[in-house]
């Protein structure tokens, strides 16, 4: 995905990167965008960790809660049902099978 995004970016585009889940399971698999595209289009790539922003968490939580409450933000959930679906749901995370937040529903409320 990163390679495709870099190839289609405008000059002076910016990319932020947080999380490299594909690297957790396959050390031989590396994201490698075309360096010539990065140089010619003067693209900036910056990594960050979620923990870099923990001092903003209370403000984020308050704003996000209101967005959800007033339906200005919609959550996308990919829900599997039953304890038997846990292994395939977990493996699917590493294969990119889910869209949005992956949830396994073990019992109805």
mmCIF file with all atom_site columns, C-alpha atoms in Angstrom:
data_model
loop_
_atom_site.group_PDB
_atom_site.id
_atom_site.type_symbol
_atom_site.label_atom_id
_atom_site.label_alt_id
_atom_site.label_comp_id
_atom_site.label_asym_id
_atom_site.label_entity_id
_atom_site.label_seq_id
_atom_site.pdbx_PDB_ins_code
_atom_site.Cartn_x
_atom_site.Cartn_y
_atom_site.Cartn_z
_atom_site.occupancy
_atom_site.B_iso_or_equiv
_atom_site.pdbx_formal_charge
_atom_site.auth_seq_id
_atom_site.auth_comp_id
_atom_site.auth_asym_id
_atom_site.auth_atom_id
_atom_site.pdbx_PDB_model_num
ATOM 1   C CA . UNK A 1 1   ? 0.000   0.000   0.000  1.00 0.00 ? 1   UNK A CA 1
ATOM 2   C CA . UNK A 1 2   ? 2.812   2.399   0.837  1.00 0.00 ? 2   UNK A CA 1
ATOM 3   C CA . UNK A 1 3   ? 4.456   1.836   -2.530 1.00 0.00 ? 3   UNK A CA 1
ATOM 4   C CA . UNK A 1 4   ? 1.157   2.483   -4.370 1.00 0.00 ? 4   UNK A CA 1
ATOM 5   C CA . UNK A 1 5   ? 0.486   5.603   -2.303 1.00 0.00 ? 5   UNK A CA 1
ATOM 6   C CA . UNK A 1 6   ? 3.966   7.049   -2.943 1.00 0.00 ? 6   UNK A CA 1
ATOM 7   C CA . UNK A 1 7   ? 3.638   6.459   -6.702 1.00 0.00 ? 7   UNK A CA 1
ATOM 8   C CA . UNK A 1 8   ? 0.403   8.477   -6.767 1.00 0.00 ? 8   UNK A CA 1
ATOM 9   C CA . UNK A 1 9   ? 1.324   11.383  -4.523 1.00 0.00 ? 9   UNK A CA 1
ATOM 10  C CA . UNK A 1 10  ? 1.594   15.020  -5.530 1.00 0.00 ? 10  UNK A CA 1
ATOM 11  C CA . UNK A 1 11  ? 4.779   17.033  -5.091 1.00 0.00 ? 11  UNK A CA 1
ATOM 12  C CA . UNK A 1 12  ? 5.511   17.972  -1.477 1.00 0.00 ? 12  UNK A CA 1
ATOM 13  C CA . UNK A 1 13  ? 3.101   15.336  -0.180 1.00 0.00 ? 13  UNK A CA 1
ATOM 14  C CA . UNK A 1 14  ? 3.381   14.120  3.411  1.00 0.00 ? 14  UNK A CA 1
ATOM 15  C CA . UNK A 1 15  ? 3.056   10.600  4.784  1.00 0.00 ? 15  UNK A CA 1
ATOM 16  C CA . UNK A 1 16  ? 2.733   9.672   8.455  1.00 0.00 ? 16  UNK A CA 1
ATOM 17  C CA . UNK A 1 17  ? 3.445   6.119   9.513  1.00 0.00 ? 17  UNK A CA 1
ATOM 18  C CA . UNK A 1 18  ? 2.299   4.448   12.728 1.00 0.00 ? 18  UNK A CA 1
ATOM 19  C CA . UNK A 1 19  ? 2.405   0.675   13.011 1.00 0.00 ? 19  UNK A CA 1
ATOM 20  C CA . UNK A 1 20  ? 4.057   -1.926  10.834 1.00 0.00 ? 20  UNK A CA 1
ATOM 21  C CA . UNK A 1 21  ? 1.965   -5.020  11.519 1.00 0.00 ? 21  UNK A CA 1
ATOM 22  C CA . UNK A 1 22  ? 3.252   -6.865  8.440  1.00 0.00 ? 22  UNK A CA 1
ATOM 23  C CA . UNK A 1 23  ? 6.760   -6.706  9.926  1.00 0.00 ? 23  UNK A CA 1
ATOM 24  C CA . UNK A 1 24  ? 5.644   -8.394  13.137 1.00 0.00 ? 24  UNK A CA 1
ATOM 25  C CA . UNK A 1 25  ? 5.095   -11.704 11.370 1.00 0.00 ? 25  UNK A CA 1
ATOM 26  C CA . UNK A 1 26  ? 7.355   -11.653 8.284  1.00 0.00 ? 26  UNK A CA 1
ATOM 27  C CA . UNK A 1 27  ? 10.781  -10.153 8.891  1.00 0.00 ? 27  UNK A CA 1
ATOM 28  C CA . UNK A 1 28  ? 11.713  -10.767 5.230  1.00 0.00 ? 28  UNK A CA 1
ATOM 29  C CA . UNK A 1 29  ? 8.818   -8.611  4.001  1.00 0.00 ? 29  UNK A CA 1
ATOM 30  C CA . UNK A 1 30  ? 9.728   -4.928  3.943  1.00 0.00 ? 30  UNK A CA 1
ATOM 31  C CA . UNK A 1 31  ? 7.794   -1.903  2.721  1.00 0.00 ? 31  UNK A CA 1
ATOM 32  C CA . UNK A 1 32  ? 9.937   -0.271  0.074  1.00 0.00 ? 32  UNK A CA 1
ATOM 33  C CA . UNK A 1 33  ? 8.602   2.751   -1.775 1.00 0.00 ? 33  UNK A CA 1
ATOM 34  C CA . UNK A 1 34  ? 10.411  3.987   -4.848 1.00 0.00 ? 34  UNK A CA 1
ATOM 35  C CA . UNK A 1 35  ? 13.094  6.362   -3.587 1.00 0.00 ? 35  UNK A CA 1
ATOM 36  C CA . UNK A 1 36  ? 13.121  8.163   -6.933 1.00 0.00 ? 36  UNK A CA 1
ATOM 37  C CA . UNK A 1 37  ? 9.441   9.115   -6.447 1.00 0.00 ? 37  UNK A CA 1
ATOM 38  C CA . UNK A 1 38  ? 10.209  10.357  -2.926 1.00 0.00 ? 38  UNK A CA 1
ATOM 39  C CA . UNK A 1 39  ? 13.104  12.503  -4.138 1.00 0.00 ? 39  UNK A CA 1
ATOM 40  C CA . UNK A 1 40  ? 11.551  13.882  -7.339 1.00 0.00 ? 40  UNK A CA 1
ATOM 41  C CA . UNK A 1 41  ? 8.238   14.702  -5.624 1.00 0.00 ? 41  UNK A CA 1
ATOM 42  C CA . UNK A 1 42  ? 9.946   15.965  -2.451 1.00 0.00 ? 42  UNK A CA 1
ATOM 43  C CA . UNK A 1 43  ? 7.758   13.719  -0.292 1.00 0.00 ? 43  UNK A CA 1
ATOM 44  C CA . UNK A 1 44  ? 8.140   13.806  3.493  1.00 0.00 ? 44  UNK A CA 1
ATOM 45  C CA . UNK A 1 45  ? 7.743   10.561  5.447  1.00 0.00 ? 45  UNK A CA 1
ATOM 46  C CA . UNK A 1 46  ? 7.536   10.771  9.240  1.00 0.00 ? 46  UNK A CA 1
ATOM 47  C CA . UNK A 1 47  ? 7.035   7.950   11.703 1.00 0.00 ? 47  UNK A CA 1
ATOM 48  C CA . UNK A 1 48  ? 5.413   8.267   15.117 1.00 0.00 ? 48  UNK A CA 1
ATOM 49  C CA . UNK A 1 49  ? 4.304   6.165   18.048 1.00 0.00 ? 49  UNK A CA 1
ATOM 50  C CA . UNK A 1 50  ? 0.857   6.481   19.586 1.00 0.00 ? 50  UNK A CA 1
ATOM 51  C CA . UNK A 1 51  ? 2.588   7.029   22.935 1.00 0.00 ? 51  UNK A CA 1
ATOM 52  C CA . UNK A 1 52  ? 4.035   10.296  21.552 1.00 0.00 ? 52  UNK A CA 1
ATOM 53  C CA . UNK A 1 53  ? 0.570   11.794  22.003 1.00 0.00 ? 53  UNK A CA 1
ATOM 54  C CA . UNK A 1 54  ? -0.505  10.428  25.385 1.00 0.00 ? 54  UNK A CA 1
ATOM 55  C CA . UNK A 1 55  ? -0.483  13.954  26.841 1.00 0.00 ? 55  UNK A CA 1
ATOM 56  C CA . UNK A 1 56  ? -3.336  14.789  24.407 1.00 0.00 ? 56  UNK A CA 1
ATOM 57  C CA . UNK A 1 57  ? -5.406  11.707  25.256 1.00 0.00 ? 57  UNK A CA 1
ATOM 58  C CA . UNK A 1 58  ? -7.942  13.355  27.608 1.00 0.00 ? 58  UNK A CA 1
ATOM 59  C CA . UNK A 1 59  ? -8.743  16.039  25.018 1.00 0.00 ? 59  UNK A CA 1
ATOM 60  C CA . UNK A 1 60  ? -8.941  13.412  22.256 1.00 0.00 ? 60  UNK A CA 1
ATOM 61  C CA . UNK A 1 61  ? -11.303 11.267  24.330 1.00 0.00 ? 61  UNK A CA 1
ATOM 62  C CA . UNK A 1 62  ? -13.633 14.189  25.086 1.00 0.00 ? 62  UNK A CA 1
ATOM 63  C CA . UNK A 1 63  ? -13.831 15.317  21.452 1.00 0.00 ? 63  UNK A CA 1
ATOM 64  C CA . UNK A 1 64  ? -14.153 11.822  20.028 1.00 0.00 ? 64  UNK A CA 1
ATOM 65  C CA . UNK A 1 65  ? -16.887 10.882  22.506 1.00 0.00 ? 65  UNK A CA 1
ATOM 66  C CA . UNK A 1 66  ? -18.907 13.908  21.424 1.00 0.00 ? 66  UNK A CA 1
ATOM 67  C CA . UNK A 1 67  ? -18.375 13.123  17.743 1.00 0.00 ? 67  UNK A CA 1
ATOM 68  C CA . UNK A 1 68  ? -19.678 9.595   18.314 1.00 0.00 ? 68  UNK A CA 1
ATOM 69  C CA . UNK A 1 69  ? -22.564 10.803  20.491 1.00 0.00 ? 69  UNK A CA 1
ATOM 70  C CA . UNK A 1 70  ? -23.753 13.294  17.860 1.00 0.00 ? 70  UNK A CA 1
ATOM 71  C CA . UNK A 1 71  ? -23.065 10.917  14.935 1.00 0.00 ? 71  UNK A CA 1
ATOM 72  C CA . UNK A 1 72  ? -20.376 13.096  13.368 1.00 0.00 ? 72  UNK A CA 1
ATOM 73  C CA . UNK A 1 73  ? -18.020 10.108  13.440 1.00 0.00 ? 73  UNK A CA 1
ATOM 74  C CA . UNK A 1 74  ? -18.977 6.588   12.428 1.00 0.00 ? 74  UNK A CA 1
ATOM 75  C CA . UNK A 1 75  ? -17.176 3.484   13.608 1.00 0.00 ? 75  UNK A CA 1
ATOM 76  C CA . UNK A 1 76  ? -16.501 0.697   11.118 1.00 0.00 ? 76  UNK A CA 1
ATOM 77  C CA . UNK A 1 77  ? -16.523 -2.709  12.767 1.00 0.00 ? 77  UNK A CA 1
ATOM 78  C CA . UNK A 1 78  ? -15.725 -6.119  11.286 1.00 0.00 ? 78  UNK A CA 1
ATOM 79  C CA . UNK A 1 79  ? -17.519 -8.546  13.594 1.00 0.00 ? 79  UNK A CA 1
ATOM 80  C CA . UNK A 1 80  ? -17.009 -12.318 13.765 1.00 0.00 ? 80  UNK A CA 1
ATOM 81  C CA . UNK A 1 81  ? -19.256 -14.459 15.960 1.00 0.00 ? 81  UNK A CA 1
ATOM 82  C CA . UNK A 1 82  ? -18.389 -17.248 18.368 1.00 0.00 ? 82  UNK A CA 1
ATOM 83  C CA . UNK A 1 83  ? -15.299 -18.453 20.166 1.00 0.00 ? 83  UNK A CA 1
ATOM 84  C CA . UNK A 1 84  ? -14.574 -20.796 17.232 1.00 0.00 ? 84  UNK A CA 1
ATOM 85  C CA . UNK A 1 85  ? -13.938 -17.742 15.024 1.00 0.00 ? 85  UNK A CA 1
ATOM 86  C CA . UNK A 1 86  ? -11.114 -16.369 17.240 1.00 0.00 ? 86  UNK A CA 1
ATOM 87  C CA . UNK A 1 87  ? -8.204  -18.140 15.445 1.00 0.00 ? 87  UNK A CA 1
ATOM 88  C CA . UNK A 1 88  ? -9.311  -17.122 11.939 1.00 0.00 ? 88  UNK A CA 1
ATOM 89  C CA . UNK A 1 89  ? -10.113 -13.573 13.103 1.00 0.00 ? 89  UNK A CA 1
ATOM 90  C CA . UNK A 1 90  ? -6.644  -13.221 14.641 1.00 0.00 ? 90  UNK A CA 1
ATOM 91  C CA . UNK A 1 91  ? -4.870  -14.628 11.584 1.00 0.00 ? 91  UNK A CA 1
ATOM 92  C CA . UNK A 1 92  ? -7.014  -12.379 9.381  1.00 0.00 ? 92  UNK A CA 1
ATOM 93  C CA . UNK A 1 93  ? -5.573  -9.302  11.133 1.00 0.00 ? 93  UNK A CA 1
ATOM 94  C CA . UNK A 1 94  ? -2.120  -10.206 9.851  1.00 0.00 ? 94  UNK A CA 1
ATOM 95  C CA . UNK A 1 95  ? -3.426  -10.958 6.363  1.00 0.00 ? 95  UNK A CA 1
ATOM 96  C CA . UNK A 1 96  ? -5.324  -7.671  6.088  1.00 0.00 ? 96  UNK A CA 1
ATOM 97  C CA . UNK A 1 97  ? -8.702  -9.426  5.850  1.00 0.00 ? 97  UNK A CA 1
ATOM 98  C CA . UNK A 1 98  ? -10.552 -6.995  8.135  1.00 0.00 ? 98  UNK A CA 1
ATOM 99  C CA . UNK A 1 99  ? -11.913 -3.520  7.461  1.00 0.00 ? 99  UNK A CA 1
ATOM 100 C CA . UNK A 1 100 ? -12.152 -1.257  10.520 1.00 0.00 ? 100 UNK A CA 1
ATOM 101 C CA . UNK A 1 101 ? -11.957 -2.530  14.077 1.00 0.00 ? 101 UNK A CA 1
ATOM 102 C CA . UNK A 1 102 ? -11.918 -6.350  14.301 1.00 0.00 ? 102 UNK A CA 1
ATOM 103 C CA . UNK A 1 103 ? -14.264 -7.676  16.983 1.00 0.00 ? 103 UNK A CA 1
ATOM 104 C CA . UNK A 1 104 ? -15.125 -11.225 17.997 1.00 0.00 ? 104 UNK A CA 1
ATOM 105 C CA . UNK A 1 105 ? -18.553 -11.405 19.635 1.00 0.00 ? 105 UNK A CA 1
ATOM 106 C CA . UNK A 1 106 ? -18.511 -14.286 22.098 1.00 0.00 ? 106 UNK A CA 1
ATOM 107 C CA . UNK A 1 107 ? -22.071 -13.901 23.418 1.00 0.00 ? 107 UNK A CA 1
ATOM 108 C CA . UNK A 1 108 ? -25.130 -11.748 22.808 1.00 0.00 ? 108 UNK A CA 1
ATOM 109 C CA . UNK A 1 109 ? -25.866 -9.197  25.530 1.00 0.00 ? 109 UNK A CA 1
#
